[in-house]
mmCIF file of C-alpha atoms and ligand atoms in Angstrom:
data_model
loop_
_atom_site.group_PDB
_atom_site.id
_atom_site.type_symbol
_atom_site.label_atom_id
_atom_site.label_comp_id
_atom_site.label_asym_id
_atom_site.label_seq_id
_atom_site.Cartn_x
_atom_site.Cartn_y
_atom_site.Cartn_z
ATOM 1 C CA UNK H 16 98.781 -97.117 -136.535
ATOM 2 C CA UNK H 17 95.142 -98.209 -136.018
ATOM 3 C CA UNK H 18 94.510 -97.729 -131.994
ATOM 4 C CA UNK H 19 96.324 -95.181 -131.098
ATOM 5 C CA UNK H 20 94.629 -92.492 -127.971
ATOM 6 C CA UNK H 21 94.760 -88.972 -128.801
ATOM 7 C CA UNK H 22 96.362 -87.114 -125.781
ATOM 8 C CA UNK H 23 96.453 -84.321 -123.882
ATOM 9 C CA UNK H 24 99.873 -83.861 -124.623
ATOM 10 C CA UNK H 25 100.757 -86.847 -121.541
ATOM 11 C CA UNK H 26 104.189 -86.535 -123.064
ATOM 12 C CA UNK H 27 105.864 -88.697 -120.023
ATOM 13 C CA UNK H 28 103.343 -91.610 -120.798
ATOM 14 C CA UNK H 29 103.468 -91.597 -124.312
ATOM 15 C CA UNK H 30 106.751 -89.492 -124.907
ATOM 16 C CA UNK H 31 108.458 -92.448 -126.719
ATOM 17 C CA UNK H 32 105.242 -93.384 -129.270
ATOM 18 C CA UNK H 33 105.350 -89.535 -130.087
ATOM 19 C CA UNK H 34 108.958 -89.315 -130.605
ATOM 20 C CA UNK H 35 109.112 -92.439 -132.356
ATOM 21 C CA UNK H 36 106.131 -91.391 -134.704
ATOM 22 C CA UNK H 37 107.885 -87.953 -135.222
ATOM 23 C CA UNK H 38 111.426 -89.323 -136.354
ATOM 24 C CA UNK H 39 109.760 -91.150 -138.729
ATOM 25 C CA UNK H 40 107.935 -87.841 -139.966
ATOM 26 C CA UNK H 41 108.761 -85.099 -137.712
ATOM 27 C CA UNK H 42 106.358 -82.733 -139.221
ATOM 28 C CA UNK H 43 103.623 -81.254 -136.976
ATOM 29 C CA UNK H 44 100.396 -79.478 -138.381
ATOM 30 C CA UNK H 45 97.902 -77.286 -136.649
ATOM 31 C CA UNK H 46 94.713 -75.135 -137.716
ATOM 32 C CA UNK H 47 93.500 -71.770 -136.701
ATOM 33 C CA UNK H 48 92.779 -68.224 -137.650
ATOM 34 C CA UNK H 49 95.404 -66.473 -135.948
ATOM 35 C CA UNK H 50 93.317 -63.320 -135.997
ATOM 36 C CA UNK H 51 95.250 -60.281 -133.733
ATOM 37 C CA UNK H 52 98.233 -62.748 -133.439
ATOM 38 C CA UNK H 53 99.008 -62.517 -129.981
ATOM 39 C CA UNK H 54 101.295 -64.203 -127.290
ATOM 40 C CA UNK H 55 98.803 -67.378 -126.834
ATOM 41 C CA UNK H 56 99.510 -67.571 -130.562
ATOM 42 C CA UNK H 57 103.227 -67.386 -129.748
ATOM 43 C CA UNK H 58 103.495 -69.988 -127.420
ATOM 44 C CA UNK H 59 101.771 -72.729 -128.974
ATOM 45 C CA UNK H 60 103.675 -72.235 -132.237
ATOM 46 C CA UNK H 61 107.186 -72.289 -130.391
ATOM 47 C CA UNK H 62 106.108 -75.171 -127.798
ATOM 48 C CA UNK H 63 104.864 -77.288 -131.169
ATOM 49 C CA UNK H 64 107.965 -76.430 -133.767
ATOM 50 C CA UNK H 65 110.524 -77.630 -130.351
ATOM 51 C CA UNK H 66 108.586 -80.884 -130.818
ATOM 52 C CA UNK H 67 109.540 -81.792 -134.842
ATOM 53 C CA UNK H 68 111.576 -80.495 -138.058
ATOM 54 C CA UNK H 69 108.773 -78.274 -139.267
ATOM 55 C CA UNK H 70 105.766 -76.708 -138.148
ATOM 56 C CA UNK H 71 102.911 -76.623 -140.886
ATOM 57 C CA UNK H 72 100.034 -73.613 -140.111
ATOM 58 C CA UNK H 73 96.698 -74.201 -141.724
ATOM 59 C CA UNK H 74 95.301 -70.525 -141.388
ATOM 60 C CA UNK H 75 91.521 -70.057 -141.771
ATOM 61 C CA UNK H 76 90.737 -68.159 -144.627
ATOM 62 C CA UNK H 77 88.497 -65.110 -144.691
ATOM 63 C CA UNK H 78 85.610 -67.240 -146.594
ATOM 64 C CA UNK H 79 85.778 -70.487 -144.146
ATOM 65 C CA UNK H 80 85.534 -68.142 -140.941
ATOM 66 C CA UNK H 81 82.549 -66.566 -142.613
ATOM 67 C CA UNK H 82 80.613 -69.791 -142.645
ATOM 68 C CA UNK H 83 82.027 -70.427 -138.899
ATOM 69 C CA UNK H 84 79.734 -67.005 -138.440
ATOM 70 C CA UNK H 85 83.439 -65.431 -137.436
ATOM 71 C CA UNK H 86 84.738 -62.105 -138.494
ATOM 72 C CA UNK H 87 88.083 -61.681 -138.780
ATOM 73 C CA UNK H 88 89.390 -57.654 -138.099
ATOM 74 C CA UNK H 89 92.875 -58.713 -139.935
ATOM 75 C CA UNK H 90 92.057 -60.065 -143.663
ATOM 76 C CA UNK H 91 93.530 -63.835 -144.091
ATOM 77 C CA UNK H 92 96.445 -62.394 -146.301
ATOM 78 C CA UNK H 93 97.750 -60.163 -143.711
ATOM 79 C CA UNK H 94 97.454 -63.319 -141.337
ATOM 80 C CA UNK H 95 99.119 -65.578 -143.864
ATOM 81 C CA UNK H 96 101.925 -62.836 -143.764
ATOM 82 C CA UNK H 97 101.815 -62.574 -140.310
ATOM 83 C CA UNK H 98 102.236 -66.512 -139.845
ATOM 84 C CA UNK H 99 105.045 -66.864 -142.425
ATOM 85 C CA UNK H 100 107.270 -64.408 -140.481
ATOM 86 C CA UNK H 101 107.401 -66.394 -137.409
ATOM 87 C CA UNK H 102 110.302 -68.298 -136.895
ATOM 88 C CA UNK H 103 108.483 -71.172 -135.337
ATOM 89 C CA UNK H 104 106.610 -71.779 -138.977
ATOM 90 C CA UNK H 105 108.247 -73.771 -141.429
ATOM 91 C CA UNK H 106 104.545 -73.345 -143.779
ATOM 92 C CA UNK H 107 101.442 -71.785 -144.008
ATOM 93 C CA UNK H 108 98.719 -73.500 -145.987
ATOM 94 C CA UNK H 109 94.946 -72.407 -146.767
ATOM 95 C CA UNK H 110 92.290 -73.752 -144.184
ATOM 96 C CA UNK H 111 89.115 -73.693 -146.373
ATOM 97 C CA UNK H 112 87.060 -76.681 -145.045
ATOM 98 C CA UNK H 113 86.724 -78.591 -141.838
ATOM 99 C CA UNK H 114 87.317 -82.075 -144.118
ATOM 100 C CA UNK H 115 90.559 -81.422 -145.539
ATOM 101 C CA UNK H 116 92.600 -82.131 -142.815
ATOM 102 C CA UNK H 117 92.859 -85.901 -143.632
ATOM 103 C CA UNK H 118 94.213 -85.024 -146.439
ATOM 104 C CA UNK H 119 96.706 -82.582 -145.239
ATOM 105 C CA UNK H 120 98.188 -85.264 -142.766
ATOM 106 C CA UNK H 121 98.604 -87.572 -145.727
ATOM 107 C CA UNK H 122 100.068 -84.696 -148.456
ATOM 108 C CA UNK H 123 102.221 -83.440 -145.935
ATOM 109 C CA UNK H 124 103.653 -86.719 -144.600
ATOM 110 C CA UNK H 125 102.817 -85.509 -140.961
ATOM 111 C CA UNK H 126 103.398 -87.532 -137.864
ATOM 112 C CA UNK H 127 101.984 -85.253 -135.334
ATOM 113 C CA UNK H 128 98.827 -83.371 -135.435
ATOM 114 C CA UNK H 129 98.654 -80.266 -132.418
ATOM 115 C CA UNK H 130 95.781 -78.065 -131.397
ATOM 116 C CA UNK H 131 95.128 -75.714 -128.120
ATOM 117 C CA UNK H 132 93.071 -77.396 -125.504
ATOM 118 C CA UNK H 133 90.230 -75.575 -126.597
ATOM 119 C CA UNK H 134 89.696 -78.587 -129.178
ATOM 120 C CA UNK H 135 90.477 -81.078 -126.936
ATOM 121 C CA UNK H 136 88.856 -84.700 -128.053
ATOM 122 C CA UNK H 137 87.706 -82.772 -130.956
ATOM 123 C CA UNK H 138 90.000 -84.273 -133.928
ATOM 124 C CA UNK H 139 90.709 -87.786 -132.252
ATOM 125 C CA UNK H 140 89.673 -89.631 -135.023
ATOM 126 C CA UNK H 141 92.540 -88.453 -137.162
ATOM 127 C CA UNK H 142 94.543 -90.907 -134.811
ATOM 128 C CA UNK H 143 94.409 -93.686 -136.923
ATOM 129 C CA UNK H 144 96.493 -91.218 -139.622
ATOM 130 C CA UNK H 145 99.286 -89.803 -137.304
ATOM 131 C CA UNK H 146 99.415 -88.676 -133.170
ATOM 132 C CA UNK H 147 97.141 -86.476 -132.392
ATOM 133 C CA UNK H 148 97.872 -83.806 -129.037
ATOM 134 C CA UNK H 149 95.916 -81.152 -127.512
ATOM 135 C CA UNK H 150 98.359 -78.453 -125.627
ATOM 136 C CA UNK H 151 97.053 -75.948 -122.769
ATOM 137 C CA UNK H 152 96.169 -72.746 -123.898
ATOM 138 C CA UNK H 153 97.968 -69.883 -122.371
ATOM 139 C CA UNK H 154 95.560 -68.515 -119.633
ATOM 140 C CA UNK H 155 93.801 -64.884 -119.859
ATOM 141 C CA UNK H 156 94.594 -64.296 -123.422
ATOM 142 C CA UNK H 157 92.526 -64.945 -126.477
ATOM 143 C CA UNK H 158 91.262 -62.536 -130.008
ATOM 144 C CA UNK H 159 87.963 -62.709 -128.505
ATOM 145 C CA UNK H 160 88.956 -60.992 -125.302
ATOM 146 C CA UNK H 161 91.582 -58.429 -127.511
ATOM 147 C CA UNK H 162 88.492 -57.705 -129.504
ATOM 148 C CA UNK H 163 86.432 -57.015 -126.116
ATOM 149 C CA UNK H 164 88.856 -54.943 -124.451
ATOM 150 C CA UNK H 165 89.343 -52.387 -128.168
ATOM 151 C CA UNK H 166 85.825 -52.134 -127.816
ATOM 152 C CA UNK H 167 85.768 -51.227 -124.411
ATOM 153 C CA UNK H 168 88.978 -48.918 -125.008
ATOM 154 C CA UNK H 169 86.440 -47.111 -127.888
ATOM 155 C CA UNK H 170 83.612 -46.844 -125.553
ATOM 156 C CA UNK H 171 85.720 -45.015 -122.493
ATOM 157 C CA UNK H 172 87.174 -43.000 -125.425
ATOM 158 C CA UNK H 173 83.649 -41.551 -126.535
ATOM 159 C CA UNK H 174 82.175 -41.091 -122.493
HETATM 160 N N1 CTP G 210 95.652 -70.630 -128.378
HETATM 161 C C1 CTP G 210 96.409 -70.870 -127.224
HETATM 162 N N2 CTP G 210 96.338 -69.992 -126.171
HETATM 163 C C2 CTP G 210 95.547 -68.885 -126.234
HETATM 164 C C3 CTP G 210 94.798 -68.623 -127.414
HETATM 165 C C4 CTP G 210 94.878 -69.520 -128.472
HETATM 166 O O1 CTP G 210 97.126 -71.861 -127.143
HETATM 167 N N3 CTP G 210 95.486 -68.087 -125.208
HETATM 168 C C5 CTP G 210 95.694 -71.580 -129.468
HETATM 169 C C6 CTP G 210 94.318 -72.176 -129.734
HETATM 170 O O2 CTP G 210 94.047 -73.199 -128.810
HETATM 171 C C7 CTP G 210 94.454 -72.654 -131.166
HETATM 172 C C8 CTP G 210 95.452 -71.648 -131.778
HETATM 173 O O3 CTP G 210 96.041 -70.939 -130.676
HETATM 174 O O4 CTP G 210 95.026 -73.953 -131.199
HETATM 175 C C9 CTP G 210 94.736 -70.657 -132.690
HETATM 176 O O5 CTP G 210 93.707 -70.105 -131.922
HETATM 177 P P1 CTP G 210 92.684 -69.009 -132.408
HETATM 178 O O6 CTP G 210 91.302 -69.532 -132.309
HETATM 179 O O7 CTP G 210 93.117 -68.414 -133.690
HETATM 180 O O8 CTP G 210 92.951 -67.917 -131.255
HETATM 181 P P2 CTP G 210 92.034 -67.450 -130.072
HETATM 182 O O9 CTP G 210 92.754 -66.353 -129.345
HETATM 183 O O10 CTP G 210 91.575 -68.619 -129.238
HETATM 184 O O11 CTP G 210 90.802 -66.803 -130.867
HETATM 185 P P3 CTP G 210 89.251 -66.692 -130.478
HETATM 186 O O12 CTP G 210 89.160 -65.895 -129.206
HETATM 187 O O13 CTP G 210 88.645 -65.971 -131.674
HETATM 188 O O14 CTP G 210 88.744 -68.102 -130.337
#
């Protein structure tokens, strides 16, 4: 598997690699905190579990967002919850460190690893484990902005 290019999702180039690679193991994984799960959220979870057998989520916990310097306004069980109701998700594992995804790809037996385009070239050495894909986000939505406008929404509330 040595070799392989990490893509942004160029599906029509390498559409037969990744299809081979995932019906050999046609599980996807992907990281995140999922914080104010929104329809950005949505879409990349139903666009990646179309692509395999079973979508593995690898939410941030409360502690590894801390050392990120992020604050989460939904605690990671309510995410895990959150995540675990969604049709598109087959699992939701712990995301404690930024080193254990090696590992993952190997426990889990996964042949295709999936972030937003927000990542994009940012896990490419995991390559030489399974594919590796970066999808477009969806435009003008994001926890960061969510979090923005509330604030915003408190601020006209109190003038
Ligand atoms: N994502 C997406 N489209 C969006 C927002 C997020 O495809 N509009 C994807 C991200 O690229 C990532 C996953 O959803 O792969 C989890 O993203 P997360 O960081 O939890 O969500 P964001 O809304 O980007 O949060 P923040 O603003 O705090 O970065």
């Amino acid at each position: 598997m040595a070799g392989r290019k990490a893509t942004f999702f160029h599906l029509s180039e390498r559409g037969g690699l990744i299809m081979q690679t995932l019906h050999d193991n046609p599980t996807i994984i992907t990281y995140g905190t999922f914080d104010l799960f929104h329809v950005g959220h949505i879409r990349l979870l139903r666009r990646l579990s179309a692509l395999g057998k079973r979508l593995i989520v690898g939410c941030s916990t409360d502690e590894f967002n801390e050392g990120k310097g992020k604050r989460t306004a939904i605690p990671y069980h309510h995410r895990v919850e959150i995540l675990q109701s969604c049709r598109y998700v087959s699992k939701v594992i712990p995301e404690n460190s930024w080193d254990q995804k090696r590992r993952d790809i190997v426990k889990y037996k996964v042949g295709l690893f999936a972030m937003g385009s927000d990542w994009a070239g940012k896990f490419d050495e995991l390559n030489d484990l399974c594919d590796v894909i970066y999808l477009p986000r969806t435009q003008d939505v994001s926890t960061t902005e969510l979090k923005e406008l509330i604030q915003r929404m408190r601020v006209d509330k109190v003038a």
